[in-house]
Short mmCIF file of C-alpha atoms in Angstrom, two decimals:
data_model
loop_
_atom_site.label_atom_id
_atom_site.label_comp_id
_atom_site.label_asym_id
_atom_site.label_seq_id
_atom_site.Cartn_x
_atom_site.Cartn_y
_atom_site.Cartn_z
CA UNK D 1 -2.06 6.78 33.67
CA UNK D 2 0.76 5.94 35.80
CA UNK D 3 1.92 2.61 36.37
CA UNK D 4 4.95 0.06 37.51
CA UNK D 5 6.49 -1.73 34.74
CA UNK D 6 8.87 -4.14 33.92
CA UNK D 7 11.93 -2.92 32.18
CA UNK D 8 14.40 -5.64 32.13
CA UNK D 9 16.11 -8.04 34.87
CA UNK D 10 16.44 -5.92 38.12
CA UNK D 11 14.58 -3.18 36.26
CA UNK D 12 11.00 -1.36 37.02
CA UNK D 13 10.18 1.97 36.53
CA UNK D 14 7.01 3.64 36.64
CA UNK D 15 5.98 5.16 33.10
CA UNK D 16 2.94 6.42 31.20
CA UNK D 17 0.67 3.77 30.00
CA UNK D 18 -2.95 3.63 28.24
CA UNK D 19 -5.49 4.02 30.43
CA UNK D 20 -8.29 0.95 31.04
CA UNK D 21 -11.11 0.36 29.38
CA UNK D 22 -14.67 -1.16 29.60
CA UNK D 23 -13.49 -4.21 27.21
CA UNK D 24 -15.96 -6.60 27.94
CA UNK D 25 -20.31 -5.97 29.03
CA UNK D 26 -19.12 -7.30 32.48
CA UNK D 27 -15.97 -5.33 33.49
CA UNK D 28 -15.77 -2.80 36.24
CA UNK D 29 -12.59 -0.04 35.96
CA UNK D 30 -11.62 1.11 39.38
CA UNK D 31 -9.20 3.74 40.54
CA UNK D 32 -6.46 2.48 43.03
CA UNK D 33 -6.08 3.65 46.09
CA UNK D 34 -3.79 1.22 47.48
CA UNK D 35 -1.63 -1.69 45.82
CA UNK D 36 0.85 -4.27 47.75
CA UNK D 37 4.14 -5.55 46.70
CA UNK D 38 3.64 -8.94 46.88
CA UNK D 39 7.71 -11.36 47.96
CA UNK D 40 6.04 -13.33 44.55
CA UNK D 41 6.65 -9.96 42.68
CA UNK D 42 10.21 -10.61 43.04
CA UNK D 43 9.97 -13.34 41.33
CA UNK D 44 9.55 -11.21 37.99
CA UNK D 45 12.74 -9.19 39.20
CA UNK D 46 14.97 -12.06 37.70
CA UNK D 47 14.01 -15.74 37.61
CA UNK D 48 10.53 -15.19 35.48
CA UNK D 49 12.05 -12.44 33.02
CA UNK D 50 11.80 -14.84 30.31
CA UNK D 51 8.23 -15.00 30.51
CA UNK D 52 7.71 -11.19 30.76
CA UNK D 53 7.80 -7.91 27.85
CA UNK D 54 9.14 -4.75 28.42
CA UNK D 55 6.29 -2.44 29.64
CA UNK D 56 4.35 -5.18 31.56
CA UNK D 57 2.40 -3.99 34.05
CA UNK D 58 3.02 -5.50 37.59
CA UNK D 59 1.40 -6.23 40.68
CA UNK D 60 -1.59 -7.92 41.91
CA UNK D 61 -3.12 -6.40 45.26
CA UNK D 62 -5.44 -3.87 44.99
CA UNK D 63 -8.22 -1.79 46.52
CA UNK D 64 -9.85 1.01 44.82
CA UNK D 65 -13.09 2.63 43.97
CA UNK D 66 -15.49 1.96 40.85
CA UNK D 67 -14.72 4.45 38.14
CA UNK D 68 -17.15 2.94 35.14
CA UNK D 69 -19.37 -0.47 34.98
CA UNK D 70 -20.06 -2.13 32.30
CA UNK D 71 -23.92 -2.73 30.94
CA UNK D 72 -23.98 -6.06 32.32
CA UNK D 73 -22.75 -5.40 35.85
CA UNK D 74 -25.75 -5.46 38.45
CA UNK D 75 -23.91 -5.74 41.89
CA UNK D 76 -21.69 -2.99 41.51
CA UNK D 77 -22.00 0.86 40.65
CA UNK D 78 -19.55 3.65 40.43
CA UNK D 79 -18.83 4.96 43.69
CA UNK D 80 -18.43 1.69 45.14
CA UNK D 81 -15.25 0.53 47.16
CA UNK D 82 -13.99 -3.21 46.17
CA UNK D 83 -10.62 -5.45 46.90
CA UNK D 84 -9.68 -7.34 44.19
CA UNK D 85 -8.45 -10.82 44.34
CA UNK D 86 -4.84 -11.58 42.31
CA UNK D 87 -6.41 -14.43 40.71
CA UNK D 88 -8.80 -13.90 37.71
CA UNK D 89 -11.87 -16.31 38.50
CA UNK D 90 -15.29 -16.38 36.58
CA UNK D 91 -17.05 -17.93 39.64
CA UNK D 92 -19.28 -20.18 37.39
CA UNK D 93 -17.08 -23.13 35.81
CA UNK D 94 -16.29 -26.50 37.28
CA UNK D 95 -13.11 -25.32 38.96
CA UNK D 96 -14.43 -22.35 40.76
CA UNK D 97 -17.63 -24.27 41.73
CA UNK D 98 -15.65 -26.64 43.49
CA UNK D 99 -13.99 -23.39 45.47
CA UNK D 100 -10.40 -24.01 43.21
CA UNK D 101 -10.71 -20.62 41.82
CA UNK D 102 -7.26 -20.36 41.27
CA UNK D 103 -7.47 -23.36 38.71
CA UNK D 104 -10.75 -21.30 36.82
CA UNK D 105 -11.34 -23.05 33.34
CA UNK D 106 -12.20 -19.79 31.79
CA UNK D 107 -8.93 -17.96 32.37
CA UNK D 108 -6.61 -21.00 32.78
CA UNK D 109 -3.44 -20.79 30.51
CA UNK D 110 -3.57 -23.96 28.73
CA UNK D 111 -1.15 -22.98 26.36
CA UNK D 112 1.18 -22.71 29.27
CA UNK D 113 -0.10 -25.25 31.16
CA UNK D 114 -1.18 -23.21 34.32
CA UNK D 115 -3.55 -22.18 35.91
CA UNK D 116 -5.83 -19.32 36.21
CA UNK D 117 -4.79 -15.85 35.29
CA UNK D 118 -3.20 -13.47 37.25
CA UNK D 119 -2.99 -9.98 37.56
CA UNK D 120 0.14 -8.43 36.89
CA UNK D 121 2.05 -11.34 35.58
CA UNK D 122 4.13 -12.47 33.18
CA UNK D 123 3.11 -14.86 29.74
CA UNK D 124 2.73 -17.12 32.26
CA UNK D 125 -0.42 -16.84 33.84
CA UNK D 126 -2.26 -14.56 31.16
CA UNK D 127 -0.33 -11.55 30.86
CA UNK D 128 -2.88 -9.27 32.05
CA UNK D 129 -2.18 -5.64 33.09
CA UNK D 130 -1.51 -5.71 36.57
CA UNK D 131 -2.50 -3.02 39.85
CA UNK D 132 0.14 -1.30 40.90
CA UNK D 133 -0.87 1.34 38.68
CA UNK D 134 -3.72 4.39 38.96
CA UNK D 135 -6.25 1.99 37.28
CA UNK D 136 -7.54 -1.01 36.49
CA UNK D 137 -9.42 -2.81 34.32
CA UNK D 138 -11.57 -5.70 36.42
CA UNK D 139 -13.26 -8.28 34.52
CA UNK D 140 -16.32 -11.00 35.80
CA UNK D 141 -17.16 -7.89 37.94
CA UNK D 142 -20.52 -9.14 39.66
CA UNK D 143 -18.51 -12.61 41.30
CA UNK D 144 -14.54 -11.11 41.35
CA UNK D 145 -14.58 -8.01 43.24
CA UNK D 146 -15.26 -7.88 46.86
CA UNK D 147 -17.16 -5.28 48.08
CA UNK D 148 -16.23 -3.55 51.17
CA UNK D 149 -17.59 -0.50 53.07
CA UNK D 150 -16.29 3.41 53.18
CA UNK D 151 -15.04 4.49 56.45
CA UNK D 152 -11.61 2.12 57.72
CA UNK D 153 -8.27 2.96 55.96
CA UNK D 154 -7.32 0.69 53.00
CA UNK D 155 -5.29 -1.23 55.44
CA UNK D 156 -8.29 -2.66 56.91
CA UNK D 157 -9.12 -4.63 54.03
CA UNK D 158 -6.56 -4.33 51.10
CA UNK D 159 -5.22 -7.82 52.00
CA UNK D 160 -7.63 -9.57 51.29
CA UNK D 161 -6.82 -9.49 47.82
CA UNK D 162 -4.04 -11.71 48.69
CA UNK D 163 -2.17 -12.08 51.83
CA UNK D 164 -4.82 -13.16 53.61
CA UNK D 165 -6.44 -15.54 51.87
CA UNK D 166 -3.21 -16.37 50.77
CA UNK D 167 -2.23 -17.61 54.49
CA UNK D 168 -6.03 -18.52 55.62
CA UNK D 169 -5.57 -21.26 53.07
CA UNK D 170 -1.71 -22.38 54.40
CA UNK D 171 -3.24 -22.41 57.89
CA UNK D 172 -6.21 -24.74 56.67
CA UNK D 173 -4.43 -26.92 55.05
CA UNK D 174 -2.31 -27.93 58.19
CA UNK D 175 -5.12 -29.28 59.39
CA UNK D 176 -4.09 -28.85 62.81
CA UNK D 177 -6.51 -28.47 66.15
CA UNK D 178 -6.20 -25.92 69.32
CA UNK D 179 -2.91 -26.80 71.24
CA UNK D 180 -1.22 -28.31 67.88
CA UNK D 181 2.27 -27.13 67.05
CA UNK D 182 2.93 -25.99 64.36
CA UNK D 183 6.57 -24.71 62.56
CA UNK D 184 6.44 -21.88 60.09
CA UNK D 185 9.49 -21.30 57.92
CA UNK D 186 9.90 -17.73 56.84
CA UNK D 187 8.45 -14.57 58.74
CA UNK D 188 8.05 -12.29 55.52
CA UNK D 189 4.05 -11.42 54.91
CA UNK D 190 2.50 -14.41 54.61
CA UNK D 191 4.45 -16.61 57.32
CA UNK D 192 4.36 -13.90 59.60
CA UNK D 193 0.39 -13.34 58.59
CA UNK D 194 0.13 -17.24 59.23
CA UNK D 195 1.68 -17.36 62.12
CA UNK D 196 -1.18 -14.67 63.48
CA UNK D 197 -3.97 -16.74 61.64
CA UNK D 198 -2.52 -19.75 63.86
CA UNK D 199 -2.34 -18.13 66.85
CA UNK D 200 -6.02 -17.09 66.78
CA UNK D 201 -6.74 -20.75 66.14
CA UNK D 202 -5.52 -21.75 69.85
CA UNK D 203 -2.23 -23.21 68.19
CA UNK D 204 1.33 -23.17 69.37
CA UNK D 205 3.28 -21.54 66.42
CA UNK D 206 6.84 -21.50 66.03
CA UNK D 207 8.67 -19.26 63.46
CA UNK D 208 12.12 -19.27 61.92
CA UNK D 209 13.71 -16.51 59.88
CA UNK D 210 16.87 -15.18 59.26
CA UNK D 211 16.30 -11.37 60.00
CA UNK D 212 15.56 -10.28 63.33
CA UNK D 213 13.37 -7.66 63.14
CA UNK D 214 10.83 -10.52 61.02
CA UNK D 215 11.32 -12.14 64.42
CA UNK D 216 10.12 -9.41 66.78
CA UNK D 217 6.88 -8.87 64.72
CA UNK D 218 5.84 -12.13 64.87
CA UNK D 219 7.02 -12.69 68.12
CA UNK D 220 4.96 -9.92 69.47
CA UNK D 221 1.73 -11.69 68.92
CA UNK D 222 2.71 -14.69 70.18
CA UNK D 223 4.52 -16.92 68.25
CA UNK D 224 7.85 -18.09 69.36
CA UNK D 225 11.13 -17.05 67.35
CA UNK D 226 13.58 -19.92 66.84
CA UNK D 227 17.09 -18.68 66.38
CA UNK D 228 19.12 -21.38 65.43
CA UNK D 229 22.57 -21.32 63.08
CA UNK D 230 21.56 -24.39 60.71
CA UNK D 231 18.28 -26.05 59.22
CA UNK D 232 20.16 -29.05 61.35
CA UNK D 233 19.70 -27.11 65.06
CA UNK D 234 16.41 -26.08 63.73
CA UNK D 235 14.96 -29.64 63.68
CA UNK D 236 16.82 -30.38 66.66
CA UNK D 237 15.06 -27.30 68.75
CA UNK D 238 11.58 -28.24 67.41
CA UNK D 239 12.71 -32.06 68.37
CA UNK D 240 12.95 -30.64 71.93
CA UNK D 241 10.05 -28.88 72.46
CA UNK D 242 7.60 -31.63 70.81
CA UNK D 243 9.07 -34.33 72.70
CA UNK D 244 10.84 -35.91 69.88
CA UNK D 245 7.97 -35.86 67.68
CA UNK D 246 8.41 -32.68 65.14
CA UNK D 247 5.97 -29.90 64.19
CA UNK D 248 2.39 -31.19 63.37
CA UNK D 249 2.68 -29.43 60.57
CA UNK D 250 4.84 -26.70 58.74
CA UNK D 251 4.30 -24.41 56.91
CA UNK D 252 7.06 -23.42 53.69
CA UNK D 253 6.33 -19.47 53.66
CA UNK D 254 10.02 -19.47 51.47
CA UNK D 255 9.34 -21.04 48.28
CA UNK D 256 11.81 -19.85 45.49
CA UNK D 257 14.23 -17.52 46.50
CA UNK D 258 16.46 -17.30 43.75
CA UNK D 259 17.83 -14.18 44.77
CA UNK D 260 19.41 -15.91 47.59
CA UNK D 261 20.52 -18.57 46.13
CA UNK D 262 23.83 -18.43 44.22
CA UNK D 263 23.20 -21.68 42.11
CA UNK D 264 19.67 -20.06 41.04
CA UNK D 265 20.83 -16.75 40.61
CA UNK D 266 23.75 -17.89 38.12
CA UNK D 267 21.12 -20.07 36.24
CA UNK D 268 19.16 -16.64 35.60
CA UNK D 269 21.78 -14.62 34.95
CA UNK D 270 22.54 -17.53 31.67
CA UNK D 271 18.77 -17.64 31.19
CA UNK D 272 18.49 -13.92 30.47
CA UNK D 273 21.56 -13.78 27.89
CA UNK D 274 19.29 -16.30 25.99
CA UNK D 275 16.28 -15.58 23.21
CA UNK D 276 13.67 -15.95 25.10
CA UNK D 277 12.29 -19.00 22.53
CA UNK D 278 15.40 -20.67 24.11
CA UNK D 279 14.86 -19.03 27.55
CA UNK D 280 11.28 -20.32 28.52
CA UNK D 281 12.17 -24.07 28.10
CA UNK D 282 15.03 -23.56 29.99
CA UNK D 283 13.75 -22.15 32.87
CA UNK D 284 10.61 -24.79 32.50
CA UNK D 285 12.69 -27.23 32.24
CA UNK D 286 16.01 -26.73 34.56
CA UNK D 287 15.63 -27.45 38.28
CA UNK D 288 16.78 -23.65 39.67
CA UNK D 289 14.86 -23.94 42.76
CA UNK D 290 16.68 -23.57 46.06
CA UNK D 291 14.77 -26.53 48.14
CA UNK D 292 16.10 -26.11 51.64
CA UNK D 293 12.98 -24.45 53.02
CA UNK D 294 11.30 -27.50 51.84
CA UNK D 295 13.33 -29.96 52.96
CA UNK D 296 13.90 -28.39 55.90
CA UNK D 297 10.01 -28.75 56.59
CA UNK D 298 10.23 -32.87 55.64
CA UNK D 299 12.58 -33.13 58.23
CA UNK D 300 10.59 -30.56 61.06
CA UNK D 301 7.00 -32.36 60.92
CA UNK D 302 6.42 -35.63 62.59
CA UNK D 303 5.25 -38.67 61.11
CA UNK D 304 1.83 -38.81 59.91
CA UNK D 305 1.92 -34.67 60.12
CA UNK D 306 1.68 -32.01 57.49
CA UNK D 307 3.57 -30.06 55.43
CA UNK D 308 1.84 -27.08 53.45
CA UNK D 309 3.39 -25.20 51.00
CA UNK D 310 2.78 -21.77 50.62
CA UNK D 311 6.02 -20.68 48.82
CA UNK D 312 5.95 -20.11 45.52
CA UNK D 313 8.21 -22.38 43.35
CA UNK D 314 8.67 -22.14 39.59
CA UNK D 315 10.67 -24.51 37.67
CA UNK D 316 10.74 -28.32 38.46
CA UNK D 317 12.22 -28.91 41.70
CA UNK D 318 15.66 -31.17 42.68
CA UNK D 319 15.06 -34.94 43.83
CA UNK D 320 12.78 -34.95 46.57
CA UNK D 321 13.27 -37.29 49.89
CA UNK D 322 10.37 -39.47 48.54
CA UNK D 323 11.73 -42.36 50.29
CA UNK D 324 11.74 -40.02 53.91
CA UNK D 325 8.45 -38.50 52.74
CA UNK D 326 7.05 -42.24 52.80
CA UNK D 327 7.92 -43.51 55.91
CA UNK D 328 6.88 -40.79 57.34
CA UNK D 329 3.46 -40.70 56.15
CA UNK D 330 3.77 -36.87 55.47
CA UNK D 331 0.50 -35.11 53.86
CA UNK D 332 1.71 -32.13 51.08
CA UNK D 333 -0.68 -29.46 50.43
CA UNK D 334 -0.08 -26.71 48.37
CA UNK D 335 -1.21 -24.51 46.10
CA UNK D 336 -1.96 -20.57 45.01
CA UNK D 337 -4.95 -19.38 47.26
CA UNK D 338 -8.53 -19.79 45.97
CA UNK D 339 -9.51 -16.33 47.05
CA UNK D 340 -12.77 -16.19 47.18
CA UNK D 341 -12.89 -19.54 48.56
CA UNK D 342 -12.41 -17.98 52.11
CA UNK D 343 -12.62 -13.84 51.32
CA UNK D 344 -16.41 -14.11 52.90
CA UNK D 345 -15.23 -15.72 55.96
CA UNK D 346 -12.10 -13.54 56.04
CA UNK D 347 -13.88 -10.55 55.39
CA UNK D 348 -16.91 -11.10 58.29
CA UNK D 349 -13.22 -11.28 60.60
CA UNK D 350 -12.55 -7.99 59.50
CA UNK D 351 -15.44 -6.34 59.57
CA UNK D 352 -15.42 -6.50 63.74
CA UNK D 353 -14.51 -3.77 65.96
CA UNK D 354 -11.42 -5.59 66.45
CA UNK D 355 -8.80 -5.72 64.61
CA UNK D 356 -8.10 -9.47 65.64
CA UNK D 357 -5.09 -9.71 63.15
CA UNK D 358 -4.08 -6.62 63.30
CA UNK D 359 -4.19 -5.77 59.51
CA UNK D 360 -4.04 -1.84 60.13
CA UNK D 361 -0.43 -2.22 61.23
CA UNK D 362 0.93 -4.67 59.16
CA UNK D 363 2.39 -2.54 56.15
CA UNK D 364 5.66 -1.68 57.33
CA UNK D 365 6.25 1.34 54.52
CA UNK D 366 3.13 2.96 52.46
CA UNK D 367 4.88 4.67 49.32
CA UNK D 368 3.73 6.78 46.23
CA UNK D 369 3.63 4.98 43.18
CA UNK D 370 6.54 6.63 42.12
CA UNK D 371 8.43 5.18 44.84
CA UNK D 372 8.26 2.03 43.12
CA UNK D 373 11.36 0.88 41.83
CA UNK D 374 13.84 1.61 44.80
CA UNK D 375 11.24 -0.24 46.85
CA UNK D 376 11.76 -3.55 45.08
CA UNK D 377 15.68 -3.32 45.44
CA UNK D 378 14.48 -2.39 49.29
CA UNK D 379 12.43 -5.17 49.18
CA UNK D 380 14.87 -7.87 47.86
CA UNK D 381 17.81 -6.92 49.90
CA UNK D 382 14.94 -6.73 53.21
CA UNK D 383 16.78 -3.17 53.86
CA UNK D 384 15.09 -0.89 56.35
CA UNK D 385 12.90 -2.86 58.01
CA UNK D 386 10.71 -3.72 54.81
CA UNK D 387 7.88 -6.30 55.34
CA UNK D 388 4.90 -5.11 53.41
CA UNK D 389 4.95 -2.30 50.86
CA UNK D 390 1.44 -0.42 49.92
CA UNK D 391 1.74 1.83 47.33
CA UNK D 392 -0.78 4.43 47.03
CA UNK D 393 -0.84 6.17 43.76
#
């Protein structure tokens, strides 16, 4: 089959790799007929290359159709259309009774100390063969997969393998009530699908990004668009408009952005001229975070509010403002999304008429497969008005 893989730093390419098998009595394989490009797939692009092998299969958001079924799967049969969540839960241990699914004892990496697997990436978090790719091999296939019906476009329901949950979860964990405000930093996919989660909820959201066009989007369901020239004028415009207070909460859509930061970017560049027995500590080990977005948000909420990180961050961070952070009584929440925590709620949203979210028009580009690697340099350098990729193999 065809599939994306990694090739190096700055390097995918799609190549000719084994096709999936039935491995296991309970795995499903499906066909792809859609698969996103997820901002944390940039991540692999550079700062986690010491963690990945050339011919690793990326990505981690797909929707396809059941191609074989193992003898032990009774909820599923070929034929059958299913999203697949990024992270590899059994749905029977401790962890993903408790709804932490993304912390599942059976595929946590406790050689790495993470948590649960994920699909498509790095040694990290399992190093399982990832989805953007014509197949794929689904495991724990009676409590992983979520089935969906035939008839709406992929669009319809393809993020719920990620980006939606993904946000659901950021929203929750504000904690905030109709007629909060609330600040979200970063209108890529998940602020800007956070900031229409919000907005549903009766909440006044607020949105900062440095590209325009992220702007409009967002601002076209309702949020408002701060354009300020500083993290400093942004805390003094949300100081304005919540009489002196702050945000009740904020949400860090950011995280790591090495490739924007030059301090980060030279710490990879070293990293990746290293063995990678020298290169893993390293990058464990050295603080190559850039932490604006984050501070940024300390400084936005108001005392007593919340700040919930959605971001992904990798490596441990600079000195936080612990002393700030305590007078200020500020909650942190954080986390990668328990999918199926919320994909039953999610999915009952999306099975209405309307399209309350408006999920069928959030991909910005929908590329072959083969398309692949110029849309991650696209994707990294936001050219052309790229949001959200779907590849369709």
């Amino acid at each position: 089959m065809r599939a994306v893989t990694w090739q190096g730093r700055n390097r995918m390419s799609v190549e000719d790799v084994p096709d999936p098998r039935i491995q296991e009595p309970d795995d499903i394989v499906i066909r792809v007929t859609s698969s996103g490009l997820c901002g944390s797939d940039l991540h692999l692009y550079e700062p986690l290359a010491p963690f990945m092998e050339v011919g690793d299969v990326v990505g981690h958001e797909p929707i396809g159709v059941v191609e074989e079924v193992g003898p032990d799967v009774s909820s599923l049969r070929r034929g059958d259309r299913v999203v697949v969540p990024f992270n590899l839960s059994c749905g029977r241990c401790w962890m993903c009774a408790r709804g932490l699914q993304s912390q599942c004892e059976t595929t946590q990496n406790v050689e790495q100390g993470t948590g649960a697997s994920l699909f498509g990436y790095s040694k990290l978090y399992g190093q399982v063969p990832g989805a953007q790719a014509e197949y794929l091999r689904v495991p724990f296939a009676d409590r992983l997969p979520i089935k969906v019906p035939e008839g709406p476009p992929d669009d319809r329901f393809v993020f719920l393998s990620d980006v939606l949950p993904t946000a659901w979860q950021a929203v929750d964990y504000a904690g905030l009530r109709p007629g909060d405000t609330l600040l979200v930093l970063g209108a890529g996919p998940i602020g800007d699908m956070c900031a229409r989660i919000a907005l549903m909820r009766g909440i006044r959201v607020f949105v900062v990004d440095p590209v325009p066009e992220r702007l409009q989007r967002v601002s076209a369901y309702g949020a408002e668009a701060l354009v300020t020239d500083s993290d400093a004028d942004t805390v003094t415009t949300i100081l304005e408009v919540t009489s002196g207070r702050g945000a009740d909460a904020v949400i860090d859509a950011v995280g790591m952005e090495a490739h924007g930061s030059p301090v980060a970017e030279s710490m990879a560049k070293v990293v990746g001229l290293l063995p990678d027995r020298l290169a893993q500590p390293l990058m464990r080990t050295a603080g190559v975070d850039r932490l604006a977005a984050l501070h940024l948000a300390i400084d936005a909420v108001r005392r007593g509010g919340t700040v919930s990180v959605v971001g992904v961050y990798g490596g441990p961070m600079d000195p936080m403002p612990l002393m700030e952070m305590f007078d200020k009584q500020v909650q942190l929440r954080m986390g990668q999304a328990n999918v199926r925590r919320w994909s039953d709620e999610i999915l009952a949203l999306l099975l209405e008429p309307t399209d309350h979210l408006g999920v069928e028009t959030f991909a910005t580009h929908h590329l072959p497969l083969e398309a692949a690697p110029a849309a991650y340099r696209d994707f990294r350098d936001k050219n052309d008005g790229m949001v959200k990729v779907l590849f369709q193999p």
